[in-house]
């Protein structure tokens, strides 16, 4: 409803309902992709949006409305919530991020204010895990090479090494028991494979509960037929898969990267693939995209996709659903499902 005294803008609503006031901060127009009609209805049922459409950032909320905003639903493109942004939103109590990582968003000023921060990284983990699991199945079946041979043969049955096809009896190595890594581990339990996991923060009992055996990274690399990366990109994980680590991998093994390209030394990986010793599936290269003359584009031992493992299309509404759930819980006085706390920032993606 419009505040007494006249309109304050085409998309600004001033409410006297007594409910918490909220705003959306993300790439304008993105809210229609992230928030399904049902999610928007749920959001409208528990808070009053002071601006009916998303704004690019907190400082873009009109001043007359910003002073009352206690809930900010953020998404891709929202700038850092620094001291200036927080000064514009003096009543802010909750940031519900309808996307994955909050690293570009959070600042010391936000933590010092005591604002509750939640993330939809758990929702974004679902399509990445699904994608990765599908890649593992197809890589084990040698589908990518068979596709190329079948295209060339035009109907003739391609010659394949049947003895090496399939997942049964393989050893799969999962690097990182992150949100995505855990979902991949869960899916691997449906296969007849041996699963190894390497993660410095994981206990052996936790790995066992997920159907895996905890080992160190060097052991995992040397024992696995396929290695899939799910570690966060941090200062101490950047380049964690270099020439030395790749050299430990079995001849013919696959390296699957749907995490971050910076985890891998691209030059070293390229050399191993071009030599024919290793095979690679890379959704997130470094640099991104790879130079147009990279040998990986055309080599039969490499499969490249343009960063499509994460939420796209109808998958993006899962992010909005979780963010709205966090808002509903906050309004009801319930603890968040997926809080982000300052102490975890050194180890999360």
Coordinates of C-alpha atoms in Angstrom, one line a residue:
X1 CA 0.0 0.0 0.0
X2 CA 1.1 3.6 -0.6
X3 CA 2.1 5.6 2.4
X4 CA -0.1 8.5 3.4
X5 CA 1.0 11.7 1.8
X6 CA 1.3 10.4 -1.8
X7 CA 3.2 8.0 -3.9
X8 CA 6.9 7.5 -3.4
X9 CA 7.8 5.8 -6.7
X10 CA 6.3 3.3 -9.1
X11 CA 7.9 0.3 -7.5
X12 CA 8.1 1.4 -3.9
X13 CA 5.6 0.2 -1.3
X14 CA 5.4 1.6 2.2
X15 CA 3.5 -0.7 4.6
X16 CA 1.8 -0.2 7.9
X17 CA 1.1 -3.9 8.5
X18 CA 3.6 -4.3 11.3
X19 CA 5.4 -7.1 9.5
X20 CA 9.1 -7.2 8.7
X21 CA 10.1 -5.1 5.7
X22 CA 12.3 -6.7 3.1
X23 CA 14.0 -6.0 -0.2
X24 CA 15.5 -8.0 -3.1
X25 CA 19.1 -7.2 -4.1
X26 CA 20.4 -9.0 -7.2
X27 CA 20.8 -8.4 -10.9
X28 CA 17.5 -6.7 -11.8
X29 CA 15.1 -9.1 -13.5
X30 CA 16.9 -12.1 -12.0
X31 CA 14.2 -12.4 -9.3
X32 CA 11.8 -13.8 -11.9
X33 CA 14.3 -16.7 -12.5
X34 CA 15.1 -17.4 -8.9
X35 CA 11.7 -16.9 -7.3
X36 CA 8.9 -19.1 -8.7
X37 CA 5.4 -17.7 -8.5
X38 CA 4.8 -20.0 -5.5
X39 CA 8.0 -18.8 -3.8
X40 CA 7.1 -15.2 -4.4
X41 CA 3.7 -15.8 -2.9
X42 CA 5.3 -17.4 0.2
X43 CA 7.6 -14.5 0.6
X44 CA 4.8 -12.0 0.3
X45 CA 2.9 -13.9 3.0
X46 CA 5.6 -13.3 5.7
X47 CA 7.2 -10.0 4.8
X48 CA 6.4 -6.7 3.1
X49 CA 8.7 -6.0 0.1
X50 CA 9.3 -2.3 0.2
X51 CA 10.4 -2.4 -3.5
X52 CA 8.4 -4.8 -5.7
X53 CA 11.3 -5.6 -8.0
X54 CA 14.9 -6.4 -7.4
X55 CA 17.5 -3.6 -7.1
X56 CA 21.1 -3.9 -8.1
X57 CA 22.3 -3.4 -4.6
X58 CA 21.3 -2.2 -1.1
X59 CA 22.1 1.4 -1.8
X60 CA 19.6 1.3 -4.7
X61 CA 16.7 0.8 -2.2
X62 CA 15.0 4.2 -2.0
X63 CA 16.1 6.0 1.2
X64 CA 12.5 6.4 2.4
X65 CA 12.1 2.7 2.3
X66 CA 15.6 1.5 3.2
X67 CA 15.5 2.6 6.8
X68 CA 12.9 0.0 7.7
X69 CA 14.4 -3.0 5.8
X70 CA 15.2 -5.8 8.1
X71 CA 15.4 -8.7 5.6
X72 CA 17.5 -8.6 2.4
X73 CA 17.1 -11.4 -0.1
X74 CA 20.3 -11.3 -2.2
X75 CA 21.4 -13.1 -5.4
X76 CA 23.9 -13.1 -8.2
X77 CA 25.3 -9.7 -8.8
X78 CA 24.6 -8.2 -5.4
X79 CA 27.7 -6.1 -4.4
X80 CA 29.5 -6.4 -1.1
X81 CA 27.5 -5.5 2.0
X82 CA 30.1 -3.1 3.3
X83 CA 29.8 -0.2 5.8
X84 CA 28.3 2.1 3.3
X85 CA 25.6 -0.4 2.3
X86 CA 24.9 -1.2 5.9
X87 CA 24.6 2.5 6.7
X88 CA 21.9 2.6 4.1
X89 CA 20.1 -0.3 5.8
X90 CA 20.4 0.5 9.5
X91 CA 17.7 -2.0 10.5
X92 CA 19.1 -5.0 8.6
X93 CA 18.9 -8.3 10.6
X94 CA 18.9 -11.0 8.0
X95 CA 20.6 -11.7 4.6
X96 CA 19.1 -14.7 2.9
X97 CA 21.4 -15.4 -0.1
X98 CA 19.5 -17.0 -3.0
X99 CA 22.7 -18.3 -4.6
X100 CA 25.8 -20.3 -3.6
X101 CA 28.9 -18.6 -2.2
X102 CA 28.5 -15.5 0.0
X103 CA 32.2 -14.6 -0.3
X104 CA 31.6 -11.6 -2.6
X105 CA 28.9 -10.4 -0.3
X106 CA 30.1 -10.6 3.3
X107 CA 32.4 -8.1 5.0
X108 CA 33.8 -7.5 8.4
X109 CA 31.2 -4.7 8.8
X110 CA 28.4 -7.3 8.2
X111 CA 29.7 -9.6 10.9
X112 CA 30.3 -6.8 13.3
X113 CA 26.7 -5.7 12.9
X114 CA 25.6 -9.2 13.9
X115 CA 23.4 -9.8 10.9
X116 CA 22.3 -13.4 10.3
X117 CA 23.5 -14.7 7.0
X118 CA 22.2 -17.8 5.2
X119 CA 23.2 -19.3 1.9
X120 CA 21.4 -21.5 -0.7
X121 CA 24.7 -23.3 -1.5
X122 CA 23.0 -26.5 -0.4
X123 CA 20.4 -26.0 -3.1
X124 CA 23.0 -25.2 -5.7
X125 CA 24.9 -28.4 -4.7
X126 CA 22.1 -30.6 -6.0
X127 CA 22.4 -30.0 -9.8
X128 CA 26.2 -30.0 -9.6
X129 CA 26.1 -33.4 -7.8
X130 CA 23.6 -34.7 -10.4
X131 CA 25.8 -33.5 -13.2
X132 CA 28.9 -34.9 -11.7
X133 CA 27.3 -38.3 -11.1
X134 CA 26.1 -38.4 -14.7
X135 CA 29.6 -37.6 -15.9
X136 CA 31.1 -40.4 -13.8
X137 CA 28.7 -42.9 -15.3
X138 CA 29.3 -41.8 -18.9
X139 CA 33.1 -41.5 -18.4
X140 CA 33.2 -45.1 -17.0
X141 CA 31.2 -46.3 -20.0
X142 CA 33.6 -44.4 -22.3
X143 CA 30.6 -42.6 -23.8
X144 CA 32.4 -39.5 -24.9
X145 CA 35.0 -41.3 -27.1
X146 CA 32.3 -43.7 -28.4
X147 CA 30.2 -40.8 -29.4
X148 CA 33.1 -39.4 -31.5
X149 CA 33.8 -42.7 -33.1
X150 CA 30.2 -43.3 -33.9
X151 CA 29.9 -39.9 -35.5
X152 CA 32.9 -40.7 -37.7
X153 CA 31.7 -44.2 -38.5
X154 CA 28.2 -43.1 -39.4
X155 CA 26.3 -46.1 -38.3
X156 CA 29.0 -48.7 -38.0
X157 CA 29.5 -50.2 -34.5
X158 CA 32.6 -48.4 -33.1
X159 CA 35.5 -50.5 -31.9
X160 CA 35.7 -50.3 -28.1
X161 CA 37.6 -51.9 -25.3
X162 CA 34.6 -53.6 -23.7
X163 CA 36.8 -54.9 -20.8
X164 CA 37.3 -51.4 -19.5
X165 CA 33.7 -50.3 -19.8
X166 CA 31.3 -49.7 -16.9
X167 CA 31.4 -48.7 -13.2
X168 CA 31.4 -52.1 -11.5
X169 CA 34.5 -52.6 -9.5
X170 CA 36.0 -49.2 -10.1
X171 CA 37.6 -47.1 -7.4
X172 CA 36.2 -43.6 -7.4
X173 CA 38.1 -40.9 -5.5
X174 CA 36.2 -37.8 -4.1
X175 CA 38.4 -34.9 -3.2
X176 CA 36.5 -32.7 -0.7
X177 CA 33.5 -33.7 1.5
X178 CA 31.8 -30.3 0.7
X179 CA 28.0 -30.0 0.2
X180 CA 28.5 -31.1 -3.3
X181 CA 31.0 -33.8 -2.4
X182 CA 28.7 -35.3 0.1
X183 CA 25.8 -35.5 -2.4
X184 CA 28.2 -37.1 -4.9
X185 CA 29.2 -39.7 -2.2
X186 CA 25.5 -40.3 -1.5
X187 CA 24.9 -41.1 -5.2
X188 CA 28.0 -43.3 -5.5
X189 CA 26.5 -45.6 -2.9
X190 CA 24.1 -46.7 -5.5
X191 CA 26.9 -48.2 -7.6
X192 CA 29.1 -51.2 -7.1
X193 CA 32.3 -49.2 -6.7
X194 CA 34.9 -48.6 -4.0
X195 CA 34.9 -45.0 -2.8
X196 CA 37.8 -43.1 -1.3
X197 CA 37.5 -39.6 0.1
X198 CA 40.2 -37.1 1.0
X199 CA 39.3 -34.1 3.2
X200 CA 41.3 -32.7 6.1
X201 CA 38.2 -31.8 8.1
X202 CA 36.5 -35.2 7.8
X203 CA 36.7 -37.9 10.4
X204 CA 37.1 -41.5 9.4
X205 CA 33.8 -42.4 11.0
X206 CA 32.0 -39.7 9.0
X207 CA 33.5 -41.1 5.8
X208 CA 32.5 -44.6 6.7
X209 CA 28.9 -43.4 7.4
X210 CA 28.8 -42.1 3.8
X211 CA 30.1 -45.4 2.4
X212 CA 33.6 -44.2 1.8
X213 CA 37.1 -44.7 3.2
X214 CA 39.1 -41.7 4.4
X215 CA 42.6 -41.5 2.9
X216 CA 45.1 -38.8 2.2
X217 CA 45.2 -37.1 -1.2
X218 CA 48.3 -38.9 -2.5
X219 CA 46.8 -42.3 -1.7
X220 CA 43.5 -41.4 -3.3
X221 CA 45.2 -40.2 -6.5
X222 CA 47.2 -43.3 -6.9
X223 CA 44.4 -45.7 -6.2
X224 CA 41.5 -44.2 -8.1
X225 CA 40.2 -45.0 -11.6
X226 CA 38.4 -41.7 -11.6
X227 CA 39.0 -38.6 -9.4
X228 CA 36.3 -36.0 -8.9
X229 CA 37.1 -32.6 -7.3
X230 CA 34.8 -31.0 -4.8
X231 CA 37.2 -28.9 -2.6
X232 CA 36.7 -25.2 -2.2
X233 CA 39.1 -22.8 -3.9
X234 CA 41.1 -21.3 -1.1
X235 CA 44.6 -20.0 -0.7
X236 CA 45.8 -23.4 0.5
X237 CA 43.9 -25.4 -2.1
X238 CA 44.8 -23.3 -5.2
X239 CA 46.9 -25.6 -7.5
X240 CA 46.4 -28.6 -5.2
X241 CA 46.4 -30.8 -8.2
X242 CA 49.7 -30.1 -9.9
X243 CA 52.2 -32.0 -12.0
X244 CA 53.3 -34.1 -9.1
X245 CA 49.8 -35.0 -8.1
X246 CA 48.7 -35.8 -11.6
X247 CA 51.8 -38.1 -12.0
X248 CA 50.5 -40.2 -9.2
X249 CA 47.3 -41.0 -11.0
X250 CA 46.8 -44.3 -12.8
X251 CA 47.3 -44.6 -16.5
X252 CA 44.0 -44.0 -18.2
X253 CA 42.4 -42.5 -15.2
X254 CA 39.8 -39.7 -15.4
X255 CA 40.0 -36.3 -13.6
X256 CA 36.6 -34.6 -13.3
X257 CA 36.5 -31.0 -12.3
X258 CA 33.1 -29.4 -11.7
X259 CA 34.5 -27.4 -8.8
X260 CA 36.9 -24.5 -9.6
X261 CA 39.6 -24.4 -12.2
X262 CA 42.1 -22.9 -9.8
X263 CA 42.4 -26.2 -8.0
X264 CA 44.3 -27.7 -11.0
X265 CA 47.5 -26.7 -12.8
X266 CA 46.0 -26.5 -16.3
X267 CA 49.3 -26.7 -18.1
X268 CA 50.2 -29.9 -16.2
X269 CA 46.8 -31.4 -16.9
X270 CA 47.0 -30.5 -20.6
X271 CA 50.4 -32.2 -20.9
X272 CA 49.0 -35.4 -19.3
X273 CA 45.9 -35.4 -21.5
X274 CA 47.9 -34.7 -24.7
X275 CA 50.3 -37.5 -23.8
X276 CA 47.3 -39.9 -23.8
X277 CA 48.0 -41.0 -20.2
X278 CA 45.1 -39.3 -18.5
X279 CA 41.6 -38.2 -19.5
X280 CA 39.8 -35.2 -18.2
X281 CA 36.3 -33.8 -17.9
X282 CA 36.5 -30.0 -17.2
X283 CA 33.4 -27.8 -16.6
X284 CA 35.4 -25.1 -14.8
X285 CA 38.8 -24.5 -16.3
X286 CA 41.5 -22.0 -15.3
X287 CA 41.5 -19.6 -17.0
X288 CA 37.8 -19.5 -17.7
X289 CA 37.3 -19.8 -20.6
X290 CA 40.4 -21.6 -21.9
X291 CA 42.3 -19.8 -24.7
X292 CA 40.9 -20.8 -28.1
X293 CA 44.1 -22.6 -29.0
X294 CA 44.0 -24.9 -26.0
X295 CA 44.7 -28.5 -27.1
X296 CA 41.9 -29.6 -24.7
X297 CA 39.2 -28.4 -27.0
X298 CA 40.0 -31.0 -29.7
X299 CA 41.8 -33.8 -27.9
X300 CA 39.8 -37.0 -27.7
X301 CA 40.9 -37.5 -24.1
X302 CA 39.3 -34.2 -22.9
X303 CA 35.7 -33.2 -22.6
X304 CA 35.0 -29.5 -21.9
X305 CA 31.7 -27.9 -20.9
X306 CA 31.2 -24.1 -20.3
X307 CA 30.5 -24.0 -16.6
X308 CA 27.0 -25.6 -16.8
X309 CA 27.1 -27.9 -13.8
X310 CA 25.5 -25.4 -11.4
X311 CA 22.0 -24.1 -11.3
X312 CA 20.6 -23.2 -14.7
X313 CA 17.1 -23.0 -16.1
X314 CA 14.4 -24.6 -13.9
X315 CA 17.1 -25.4 -11.3
X316 CA 17.5 -21.8 -10.2
X317 CA 14.1 -21.8 -8.5
X318 CA 15.5 -24.3 -6.0
X319 CA 17.7 -21.4 -4.8
X320 CA 14.8 -19.1 -4.3
X321 CA 12.8 -21.8 -2.5
X322 CA 15.5 -22.3 0.1
X323 CA 16.1 -18.5 0.6
X324 CA 12.3 -18.0 1.2
X325 CA 12.3 -20.9 3.6
X326 CA 15.1 -19.2 5.6
X327 CA 13.1 -16.0 5.6
X328 CA 10.0 -17.9 6.9
X329 CA 12.1 -19.5 9.7
X330 CA 13.6 -16.1 10.7
X331 CA 10.1 -14.5 10.9
X332 CA 8.9 -17.4 12.9
X333 CA 11.8 -17.1 15.3
X334 CA 13.3 -20.5 14.2
X335 CA 17.0 -21.1 13.6
X336 CA 18.3 -21.0 10.0
X337 CA 18.8 -24.2 8.1
X338 CA 22.0 -23.1 6.5
X339 CA 23.7 -20.3 8.4
X340 CA 27.0 -18.9 7.4
X341 CA 29.2 -17.9 10.3
X342 CA 32.4 -16.0 10.3
X343 CA 34.6 -18.8 11.6
X344 CA 33.7 -20.9 8.6
X345 CA 34.8 -18.4 6.0
X346 CA 38.4 -19.8 6.0
X347 CA 37.2 -23.2 4.7
X348 CA 34.1 -22.7 2.6
X349 CA 33.9 -22.0 -1.1

